[in-house]
mmCIF file of C-alpha atoms in Angstrom:
data_model
loop_
_atom_site.group_PDB
_atom_site.id
_atom_site.type_symbol
_atom_site.label_atom_id
_atom_site.label_comp_id
_atom_site.label_asym_id
_atom_site.label_seq_id
_atom_site.Cartn_x
_atom_site.Cartn_y
_atom_site.Cartn_z
ATOM 1 C CA UNK A 1 -78.397 -11.241 0.140
ATOM 2 C CA UNK A 2 -79.616 -14.735 -0.707
ATOM 3 C CA UNK A 3 -77.595 -17.781 -1.518
ATOM 4 C CA UNK A 4 -78.290 -18.885 -5.077
ATOM 5 C CA UNK A 5 -76.412 -22.169 -5.128
ATOM 6 C CA UNK A 6 -75.475 -24.858 -2.669
ATOM 7 C CA UNK A 7 -74.349 -28.456 -2.664
ATOM 8 C CA UNK A 8 -74.918 -31.430 -0.435
ATOM 9 C CA UNK A 9 -71.653 -32.947 -1.677
ATOM 10 C CA UNK A 10 -68.739 -30.550 -1.104
ATOM 11 C CA UNK A 11 -65.223 -31.540 -2.148
ATOM 12 C CA UNK A 12 -63.749 -34.233 0.084
ATOM 13 C CA UNK A 13 -60.569 -32.267 0.716
ATOM 14 C CA UNK A 14 -58.070 -29.767 -0.632
ATOM 15 C CA UNK A 15 -54.696 -30.363 -2.250
ATOM 16 C CA UNK A 16 -52.026 -30.810 0.394
ATOM 17 C CA UNK A 17 -54.417 -31.711 3.227
ATOM 18 C CA UNK A 18 -54.124 -34.950 5.194
ATOM 19 C CA UNK A 19 -56.950 -37.239 4.010
ATOM 20 C CA UNK A 20 -57.480 -39.395 7.106
ATOM 21 C CA UNK A 21 -57.431 -38.624 10.803
ATOM 22 C CA UNK A 22 -55.088 -39.897 13.453
ATOM 23 C CA UNK A 23 -51.441 -39.359 14.210
ATOM 24 C CA UNK A 24 -49.275 -39.165 11.080
ATOM 25 C CA UNK A 25 -45.482 -39.123 10.785
ATOM 26 C CA UNK A 26 -44.590 -35.621 9.616
ATOM 27 C CA UNK A 27 -41.131 -34.104 9.353
ATOM 28 C CA UNK A 28 -40.734 -30.348 9.607
ATOM 29 C CA UNK A 29 -38.166 -29.275 7.055
ATOM 30 C CA UNK A 30 -36.936 -26.099 5.359
ATOM 31 C CA UNK A 31 -37.101 -25.363 1.633
ATOM 32 C CA UNK A 32 -33.501 -25.463 0.344
ATOM 33 C CA UNK A 33 -34.202 -23.797 -3.001
ATOM 34 C CA UNK A 34 -37.053 -23.050 -5.345
ATOM 35 C CA UNK A 35 -40.778 -22.902 -4.713
ATOM 36 C CA UNK A 36 -42.785 -25.845 -3.381
ATOM 37 C CA UNK A 37 -46.570 -26.073 -3.530
ATOM 38 C CA UNK A 38 -48.688 -28.146 -1.153
ATOM 39 C CA UNK A 39 -49.289 -31.620 -2.565
ATOM 40 C CA UNK A 40 -45.939 -31.790 -4.380
ATOM 41 C CA UNK A 41 -43.240 -34.387 -3.746
ATOM 42 C CA UNK A 42 -39.946 -33.320 -2.168
ATOM 43 C CA UNK A 43 -36.794 -35.139 -1.117
ATOM 44 C CA UNK A 44 -34.725 -34.455 1.970
ATOM 45 C CA UNK A 45 -31.433 -32.747 1.168
ATOM 46 C CA UNK A 46 -29.115 -32.386 4.111
ATOM 47 C CA UNK A 47 -29.884 -32.171 7.796
ATOM 48 C CA UNK A 48 -32.900 -29.863 7.834
ATOM 49 C CA UNK A 49 -33.586 -29.090 4.169
ATOM 50 C CA UNK A 50 -35.867 -30.409 1.456
ATOM 51 C CA UNK A 51 -36.295 -29.642 -2.243
ATOM 52 C CA UNK A 52 -37.809 -30.962 -5.453
ATOM 53 C CA UNK A 53 -35.865 -33.878 -6.909
ATOM 54 C CA UNK A 54 -33.407 -32.663 -9.570
ATOM 55 C CA UNK A 55 -32.751 -36.181 -10.868
ATOM 56 C CA UNK A 56 -34.772 -39.369 -10.930
ATOM 57 C CA UNK A 57 -35.384 -40.358 -7.298
ATOM 58 C CA UNK A 58 -33.662 -43.623 -6.397
ATOM 59 C CA UNK A 59 -34.298 -46.116 -3.621
ATOM 60 C CA UNK A 60 -32.011 -44.269 -1.186
ATOM 61 C CA UNK A 61 -33.856 -40.944 -1.523
ATOM 62 C CA UNK A 62 -36.138 -40.214 1.386
ATOM 63 C CA UNK A 63 -39.011 -37.873 0.716
ATOM 64 C CA UNK A 64 -42.680 -37.117 1.120
ATOM 65 C CA UNK A 65 -45.537 -34.798 0.230
ATOM 66 C CA UNK A 66 -45.577 -31.121 1.244
ATOM 67 C CA UNK A 67 -48.629 -30.405 3.389
ATOM 68 C CA UNK A 68 -50.875 -27.355 3.333
ATOM 69 C CA UNK A 69 -50.839 -25.227 6.447
ATOM 70 C CA UNK A 70 -54.192 -24.031 7.670
ATOM 71 C CA UNK A 71 -52.600 -20.784 8.842
ATOM 72 C CA UNK A 72 -49.795 -18.456 7.770
ATOM 73 C CA UNK A 73 -49.716 -19.536 4.126
ATOM 74 C CA UNK A 74 -51.458 -16.764 2.245
ATOM 75 C CA UNK A 75 -49.812 -17.252 -1.167
ATOM 76 C CA UNK A 76 -50.206 -21.037 -1.329
ATOM 77 C CA UNK A 77 -46.497 -21.748 -1.841
ATOM 78 C CA UNK A 78 -43.373 -22.259 0.231
ATOM 79 C CA UNK A 79 -40.231 -20.365 -0.838
ATOM 80 C CA UNK A 80 -36.529 -20.562 0.072
ATOM 81 C CA UNK A 81 -35.863 -21.094 3.782
ATOM 82 C CA UNK A 82 -39.544 -21.347 4.737
ATOM 83 C CA UNK A 83 -40.527 -24.236 7.017
ATOM 84 C CA UNK A 84 -42.795 -26.914 5.553
ATOM 85 C CA UNK A 85 -44.420 -30.034 6.982
ATOM 86 C CA UNK A 86 -43.636 -33.174 4.959
ATOM 87 C CA UNK A 87 -45.925 -36.208 5.248
ATOM 88 C CA UNK A 88 -43.787 -39.354 5.091
ATOM 89 C CA UNK A 89 -46.526 -41.899 5.803
ATOM 90 C CA UNK A 90 -50.300 -41.695 5.516
ATOM 91 C CA UNK A 91 -52.931 -40.470 3.078
ATOM 92 C CA UNK A 92 -52.981 -36.995 1.544
ATOM 93 C CA UNK A 93 -54.964 -35.144 -1.129
ATOM 94 C CA UNK A 94 -52.955 -34.207 -4.229
ATOM 95 C CA UNK A 95 -53.475 -32.975 -7.780
ATOM 96 C CA UNK A 96 -51.953 -34.815 -10.739
ATOM 97 C CA UNK A 97 -50.771 -33.573 -14.123
ATOM 98 C CA UNK A 98 -52.892 -36.091 -16.000
ATOM 99 C CA UNK A 99 -55.919 -38.281 -15.299
ATOM 100 C CA UNK A 100 -55.066 -41.146 -12.988
ATOM 101 C CA UNK A 101 -56.910 -44.259 -11.850
ATOM 102 C CA UNK A 102 -57.201 -45.741 -8.380
ATOM 103 C CA UNK A 103 -54.496 -48.082 -7.097
ATOM 104 C CA UNK A 104 -51.895 -46.897 -9.562
ATOM 105 C CA UNK A 105 -48.201 -46.275 -8.892
ATOM 106 C CA UNK A 106 -47.176 -42.643 -9.221
ATOM 107 C CA UNK A 107 -44.367 -40.883 -11.091
ATOM 108 C CA UNK A 108 -42.790 -37.623 -9.866
ATOM 109 C CA UNK A 109 -41.516 -34.893 -12.187
ATOM 110 C CA UNK A 110 -37.810 -34.162 -11.661
ATOM 111 C CA UNK A 111 -37.185 -32.060 -14.810
ATOM 112 C CA UNK A 112 -39.500 -29.410 -16.216
ATOM 113 C CA UNK A 113 -39.744 -27.949 -19.671
ATOM 114 C CA UNK A 114 -41.610 -25.298 -21.556
ATOM 115 C CA UNK A 115 -45.114 -26.718 -21.169
ATOM 116 C CA UNK A 116 -45.711 -25.288 -17.725
ATOM 117 C CA UNK A 117 -44.791 -28.489 -15.916
ATOM 118 C CA UNK A 118 -43.720 -28.160 -12.301
ATOM 119 C CA UNK A 119 -41.003 -29.996 -10.424
ATOM 120 C CA UNK A 120 -42.408 -32.356 -7.802
ATOM 121 C CA UNK A 121 -45.702 -32.748 -9.693
ATOM 122 C CA UNK A 122 -47.335 -36.184 -9.754
ATOM 123 C CA UNK A 123 -48.401 -38.080 -12.885
ATOM 124 C CA UNK A 124 -49.019 -41.549 -14.397
ATOM 125 C CA UNK A 125 -45.925 -42.039 -16.574
ATOM 126 C CA UNK A 126 -42.340 -40.975 -17.276
ATOM 127 C CA UNK A 127 -43.419 -38.302 -19.833
ATOM 128 C CA UNK A 128 -40.363 -38.350 -22.118
ATOM 129 C CA UNK A 129 -38.000 -39.228 -19.269
ATOM 130 C CA UNK A 130 -38.707 -36.183 -17.108
ATOM 131 C CA UNK A 131 -40.562 -38.083 -14.377
ATOM 132 C CA UNK A 132 -39.690 -41.228 -12.434
ATOM 133 C CA UNK A 133 -41.708 -43.738 -10.451
ATOM 134 C CA UNK A 134 -41.287 -43.327 -6.699
ATOM 135 C CA UNK A 135 -41.540 -46.375 -4.479
ATOM 136 C CA UNK A 136 -44.154 -45.870 -1.786
ATOM 137 C CA UNK A 137 -46.549 -43.565 -3.657
ATOM 138 C CA UNK A 138 -49.860 -45.038 -4.837
ATOM 139 C CA UNK A 139 -53.248 -43.527 -5.643
ATOM 140 C CA UNK A 140 -56.314 -44.612 -3.697
ATOM 141 C CA UNK A 141 -58.865 -42.760 -5.841
ATOM 142 C CA UNK A 142 -59.143 -41.722 -9.488
ATOM 143 C CA UNK A 143 -59.118 -38.155 -10.803
ATOM 144 C CA UNK A 144 -56.915 -35.209 -11.730
ATOM 145 C CA UNK A 145 -57.774 -32.153 -9.635
ATOM 146 C CA UNK A 146 -58.186 -34.056 -6.350
ATOM 147 C CA UNK A 147 -56.743 -37.541 -5.805
ATOM 148 C CA UNK A 148 -56.189 -39.392 -2.529
ATOM 149 C CA UNK A 149 -52.580 -40.588 -2.396
ATOM 150 C CA UNK A 150 -51.087 -43.198 -0.097
ATOM 151 C CA UNK A 151 -47.553 -42.415 1.086
ATOM 152 C CA UNK A 152 -45.490 -45.282 2.466
ATOM 153 C CA UNK A 153 -41.897 -45.022 3.671
ATOM 154 C CA UNK A 154 -39.246 -45.976 1.129
ATOM 155 C CA UNK A 155 -37.523 -49.234 1.958
#
């Protein structure tokens, strides 16, 4: 069988993968409720749990981006009580709900409606008050399907 197509410029990364090398602060947590996809924002809820924000995140909320595991994650999602690695500082590849430019602050969806929106998804605006800006999240590249995001600890 012959290969009919190839590229010299493959995608730079995949959603939920760490974008730069080196040691990164990651917290291993457990999904408290719901389904979390790699590249989505979660907040810490309790001693060992995390979940999507259910209200607009405020300065006291600590959170991060759920990372993709290279092994043991066949369905691409984390469900109740499954362990997940949360990046709390560094650069990670994410997808956004709408087109975003580089060096832009990011909003996180905390309420979803009928349009197929997902909790924890990232976007450019409040979208009828169902998403809130999160301090410490900023894009480093432009795009929609694959965007490099900088995660800094909340003050």
